[in-house]
Coordinates of C-alpha atoms and ligand atoms in Angstrom, one line a residue:
M1 CA 138.7 257.7 31.7
N2 CA 142.0 255.9 31.1
A3 CA 145.5 257.1 32.2
S4 CA 146.2 258.7 28.9
E5 CA 143.2 261.0 29.4
A6 CA 144.1 262.0 32.9
V7 CA 143.4 265.6 33.6
S8 CA 146.0 267.9 35.2
L9 CA 145.0 270.3 37.9
Y10 CA 147.4 272.8 36.5
P11 CA 147.6 274.4 33.1
V12 CA 149.6 272.6 30.4
I13 CA 150.9 274.0 27.2
A14 CA 151.6 271.3 24.6
I15 CA 154.1 272.1 21.9
D16 CA 154.4 269.4 19.3
G17 CA 156.2 269.2 15.9
G18 CA 158.7 267.4 13.8
A19 CA 162.4 267.2 14.5
G20 CA 164.2 270.6 14.3
T21 CA 161.1 272.7 14.1
G22 CA 162.3 274.9 17.1
K23 CA 160.2 273.4 19.8
T24 CA 162.8 273.6 22.5
T25 CA 163.5 277.3 21.9
S26 CA 159.9 278.3 22.0
A27 CA 158.9 276.0 24.8
A28 CA 161.7 277.1 27.1
L29 CA 161.0 280.8 26.5
V30 CA 157.3 280.4 26.9
A31 CA 157.9 278.6 30.2
A32 CA 160.3 281.2 31.4
R33 CA 157.8 284.0 30.6
L34 CA 155.0 282.3 32.4
G35 CA 157.0 280.9 35.3
F36 CA 156.0 277.4 34.3
C37 CA 158.3 274.4 34.3
Y38 CA 159.6 273.2 30.9
V39 CA 159.7 269.4 30.1
D40 CA 161.4 268.0 27.0
S41 CA 159.6 264.7 26.4
G42 CA 161.9 263.8 23.5
A43 CA 164.8 263.8 26.0
L44 CA 162.9 261.0 27.9
Y45 CA 162.8 258.8 24.8
R46 CA 166.5 259.7 24.3
A47 CA 167.4 258.7 27.8
I48 CA 165.7 255.4 27.4
A49 CA 167.7 254.8 24.2
V50 CA 170.9 255.6 26.1
A51 CA 169.8 253.3 29.0
L52 CA 169.3 250.4 26.6
G53 CA 172.4 251.2 24.7
E54 CA 173.3 248.8 21.9
E55 CA 170.3 246.6 23.0
S56 CA 167.9 249.2 21.7
E57 CA 169.0 248.4 18.1
S58 CA 168.0 244.8 18.5
H59 CA 164.7 245.7 20.3
A60 CA 163.9 248.1 17.5
A61 CA 164.8 245.6 14.8
A62 CA 162.9 242.7 16.4
H63 CA 159.3 244.0 16.9
A64 CA 158.2 240.6 18.1
L65 CA 160.7 240.8 21.0
A66 CA 159.7 244.3 21.9
A67 CA 156.1 243.2 22.3
T68 CA 157.0 240.8 25.1
P69 CA 156.4 241.2 28.8
A70 CA 160.2 241.0 29.3
F71 CA 160.7 244.1 27.2
A72 CA 158.0 246.0 29.1
A73 CA 159.6 244.9 32.4
A74 CA 163.0 246.1 31.1
I75 CA 161.6 249.5 30.2
E76 CA 159.9 249.8 33.6
A77 CA 163.1 248.9 35.4
I78 CA 165.1 251.7 33.8
P79 CA 166.1 254.1 36.7
L80 CA 164.7 257.2 35.0
R81 CA 163.1 260.1 36.7
L82 CA 162.1 263.7 36.3
E83 CA 163.4 266.0 39.0
P84 CA 161.7 269.4 39.3
A85 CA 163.9 272.5 39.4
A86 CA 162.8 276.2 39.4
D87 CA 162.3 276.4 35.6
R88 CA 162.5 272.9 34.2
F89 CA 162.3 269.2 35.0
H90 CA 165.7 267.6 34.8
I91 CA 165.9 264.1 33.4
L92 CA 168.0 261.8 35.5
L93 CA 169.1 258.4 34.5
Q94 CA 170.5 256.6 37.5
G95 CA 170.6 260.0 39.2
R96 CA 172.7 261.5 36.4
D97 CA 171.8 264.4 34.1
L98 CA 172.9 263.2 30.7
G99 CA 173.3 266.4 28.8
A100 CA 175.1 266.2 25.4
E101 CA 175.1 262.4 25.4
L102 CA 171.4 262.6 24.6
R103 CA 171.9 264.7 21.5
T104 CA 174.1 262.5 19.1
P105 CA 172.6 261.5 15.7
E106 CA 172.9 257.8 16.9
V107 CA 170.7 258.5 20.0
S108 CA 168.2 260.5 17.9
R109 CA 167.7 257.5 15.6
R110 CA 167.5 255.0 18.4
A111 CA 165.0 257.1 20.3
S112 CA 162.7 257.3 17.3
Q113 CA 163.0 253.5 16.8
L114 CA 162.1 252.8 20.4
A115 CA 159.3 255.3 20.4
V116 CA 157.2 253.0 18.3
H117 CA 156.8 250.6 21.2
G118 CA 153.8 250.9 23.5
A119 CA 155.8 250.0 26.6
V120 CA 158.2 252.8 26.0
R121 CA 155.4 255.3 25.3
A122 CA 153.5 254.2 28.4
R123 CA 156.5 254.8 30.7
V124 CA 157.2 258.3 29.2
G125 CA 153.5 259.2 29.3
R126 CA 153.3 258.3 33.0
L127 CA 156.4 260.3 33.9
L128 CA 154.9 263.3 32.1
R129 CA 151.5 263.1 33.7
E130 CA 153.1 262.8 37.1
A131 CA 155.1 265.9 36.4
A132 CA 151.8 267.7 35.6
R133 CA 150.6 267.1 39.1
I134 CA 153.4 269.2 40.6
G135 CA 152.6 272.5 38.8
P136 CA 152.0 274.3 35.5
L137 CA 154.0 272.9 32.5
V138 CA 155.1 273.6 29.0
V139 CA 155.8 270.2 27.4
E140 CA 157.4 269.7 24.0
G141 CA 157.1 266.5 21.9
R142 CA 155.2 264.7 19.2
D143 CA 152.0 263.5 20.8
I144 CA 151.6 265.9 23.8
G145 CA 148.5 267.6 22.6
T146 CA 147.0 264.6 20.9
V147 CA 147.6 261.8 23.4
V148 CA 149.5 262.7 26.6
F149 CA 147.5 265.8 27.5
P150 CA 144.4 265.9 25.3
Q151 CA 143.0 268.4 27.8
A152 CA 146.0 270.8 27.5
T153 CA 145.0 274.4 28.0
L154 CA 146.8 275.3 24.7
K155 CA 148.1 273.1 21.9
V156 CA 150.7 274.4 19.6
F157 CA 152.0 272.7 16.4
L158 CA 155.3 273.9 14.9
I159 CA 156.3 273.4 11.3
A160 CA 159.2 274.6 9.1
R161 CA 160.7 273.7 5.8
V162 CA 163.2 270.7 5.9
A163 CA 166.1 272.9 4.6
E164 CA 165.6 275.3 7.5
R165 CA 165.3 272.6 10.0
A166 CA 168.4 270.8 8.7
R167 CA 170.3 274.1 8.8
R168 CA 169.4 274.7 12.5
R169 CA 170.0 271.1 13.5
R170 CA 173.4 271.1 11.8
L171 CA 174.4 274.2 13.8
D172 CA 173.3 272.4 17.0
L173 CA 175.4 269.4 16.1
L174 CA 178.4 271.6 15.3
R175 CA 178.2 273.2 18.7
Q176 CA 178.6 269.7 20.1
G177 CA 181.6 269.1 17.8
I178 CA 179.7 266.8 15.4
D179 CA 180.2 267.9 11.8
Q180 CA 177.7 266.5 9.3
S181 CA 176.6 267.8 5.9
E182 CA 173.3 269.5 5.7
E183 CA 172.2 266.8 3.3
Q184 CA 172.9 264.1 5.8
V185 CA 171.2 266.0 8.6
A186 CA 168.1 266.5 6.3
R187 CA 168.0 262.8 5.4
D188 CA 168.1 261.9 9.1
L189 CA 165.4 264.4 10.0
E190 CA 163.1 263.2 7.2
E191 CA 163.6 259.5 8.1
R192 CA 162.8 260.3 11.7
D193 CA 159.7 262.3 10.8
R194 CA 158.5 259.5 8.6
R195 CA 158.9 257.0 11.3
D196 CA 157.4 259.2 14.0
S197 CA 154.4 260.2 11.9
T198 CA 153.6 256.7 10.5
R199 CA 153.8 254.6 13.6
A200 CA 150.6 253.0 14.8
D201 CA 150.8 254.3 18.4
A202 CA 150.5 258.0 19.0
P203 CA 151.9 259.2 15.6
L204 CA 153.1 262.8 15.2
R205 CA 150.2 264.8 13.9
E206 CA 148.7 268.2 14.5
A207 CA 145.8 268.3 17.0
E208 CA 142.6 269.7 15.5
E209 CA 142.5 272.7 17.7
A210 CA 146.2 273.4 17.7
L211 CA 147.7 276.8 17.0
C212 CA 150.0 276.1 14.0
L213 CA 153.1 278.3 13.5
D214 CA 155.7 278.2 10.8
T215 CA 159.0 278.8 12.7
G216 CA 160.9 279.4 9.4
T217 CA 158.8 282.5 8.6
C218 CA 158.5 284.3 11.9
T219 CA 161.0 285.3 14.5
V220 CA 161.3 283.5 17.8
E221 CA 160.0 286.6 19.6
A222 CA 156.9 286.7 17.4
Q223 CA 156.3 282.9 18.0
V224 CA 156.6 283.4 21.8
E225 CA 154.2 286.4 21.8
E226 CA 151.7 284.5 19.7
I227 CA 151.8 281.5 22.0
L228 CA 151.4 283.7 25.1
R229 CA 148.5 285.5 23.5
A230 CA 146.8 282.3 22.6
F231 CA 147.5 280.8 26.1
H232 CA 146.0 283.8 27.9
Q233 CA 142.9 283.7 25.7
A234 CA 142.5 279.9 26.2
A235 CA 143.1 280.2 30.0
G236 CA 140.5 283.0 30.2
I237 CA 137.9 280.9 28.4
R238 CA 138.6 278.0 30.8
A239 CA 138.3 280.2 33.8
A240 CA 134.9 281.4 32.6
A241 CA 133.7 277.8 32.0
P242 CA 136.0 275.0 33.4
P243 CA 135.8 271.9 31.2
Q244 CA 134.2 268.8 32.8
G245 CA 136.7 266.8 34.7
Q246 CA 139.0 269.8 35.3
G247 CA 139.9 270.2 39.0
H248 CA 140.6 266.6 39.9
V249 CA 143.5 264.4 39.3
D250 CA 143.1 260.8 38.1
E251 CA 145.2 258.1 39.5
D252 CA 147.7 256.6 37.2
R253 CA 147.9 252.8 36.8
D254 CA 150.3 252.5 39.8
G255 CA 148.7 255.3 41.8
R256 CA 152.0 257.1 42.4
A257 CA 151.7 260.9 42.7
A258 CA 155.2 262.4 42.7
P259 CA 157.8 262.3 39.8
G260 CA 160.5 261.8 42.4
E261 CA 159.0 258.4 43.1
E262 CA 159.7 257.1 39.6
G263 CA 162.6 254.6 39.1
Ligands
DC301 O1 162.2 265.8 20.2 P1 163.4 264.9 20.0 O2 164.0 265.0 18.6 O3 164.4 265.0 21.1 O4 162.7 263.4 20.1 C1 163.5 262.2 19.9 C2 162.6 261.1 19.4 O5 161.7 260.7 20.5 C3 161.7 261.4 18.3 O6 162.3 261.2 17.0 C4 160.5 260.6 18.5 C5 160.4 260.4 20.0 N1 159.4 261.2 20.6 C6 158.1 260.7 20.6 O7 157.8 259.7 20.0 N2 157.1 261.4 21.3 C7 157.4 262.5 21.9 N3 156.4 263.1 22.6 C8 158.7 263.1 21.9 C9 159.7 262.4 21.2

């Protein structure tokens, strides 16, 4: 079993989907209802984009450069860690919680460009799997159910029409003081989705056994109830017959056990 197949001792709910499908809202609410910790894996990719700054443009543009050991070493050296709090893991870059800085359209684009690189995905995957050793998690992202936690207790895949996603994302940006037309936001979302779902390494796709919900056609409350119902059902089935491998923790490549030891 390799690191990407490592099994968590605790339950994991994986919530995947394209940009603006409402993953954060559902994931944070489900985590709060269950008393699990919430982790935003996209924010880790965003933090790496912020850490590399302008450089991330050239790395993304020059694939050959990004495949070098120097690039992998640069990614490993980023002082990034996940810090557990009561309800979520905070993402700290050089000890600093980045907040709104992570959410600009520029950082969205760079994060998606960097996410095609194996070195970047490996670092994020390791941080997430280390977090899963601390306690139960709800993790949102693109490849959480397919690659990072293939043994997740429950896999959810969220979808919504582009127009609906662009409308929501535009409101998010407005709250940050960024005013873009809905057309521009929709173009950016579609470009990001295309890149995220066509890359060779861990593309965005629905896991076979995922619960698929259209967040444009049901209320947030209904989504959360549906996810909770499916989780309790899946957890009940597991309790009756634990899957092989459940109940032990595989060592990651570097053998570290606590998120606080990253970076
Ligand atoms: O969820 P988000 O929009 O904050 O994610 C930003 C980018 O990070 C996204 O366009 C692709 C990348 N990402 C990824 O490749 N895999 C994940 N599990 C999460 C995000």
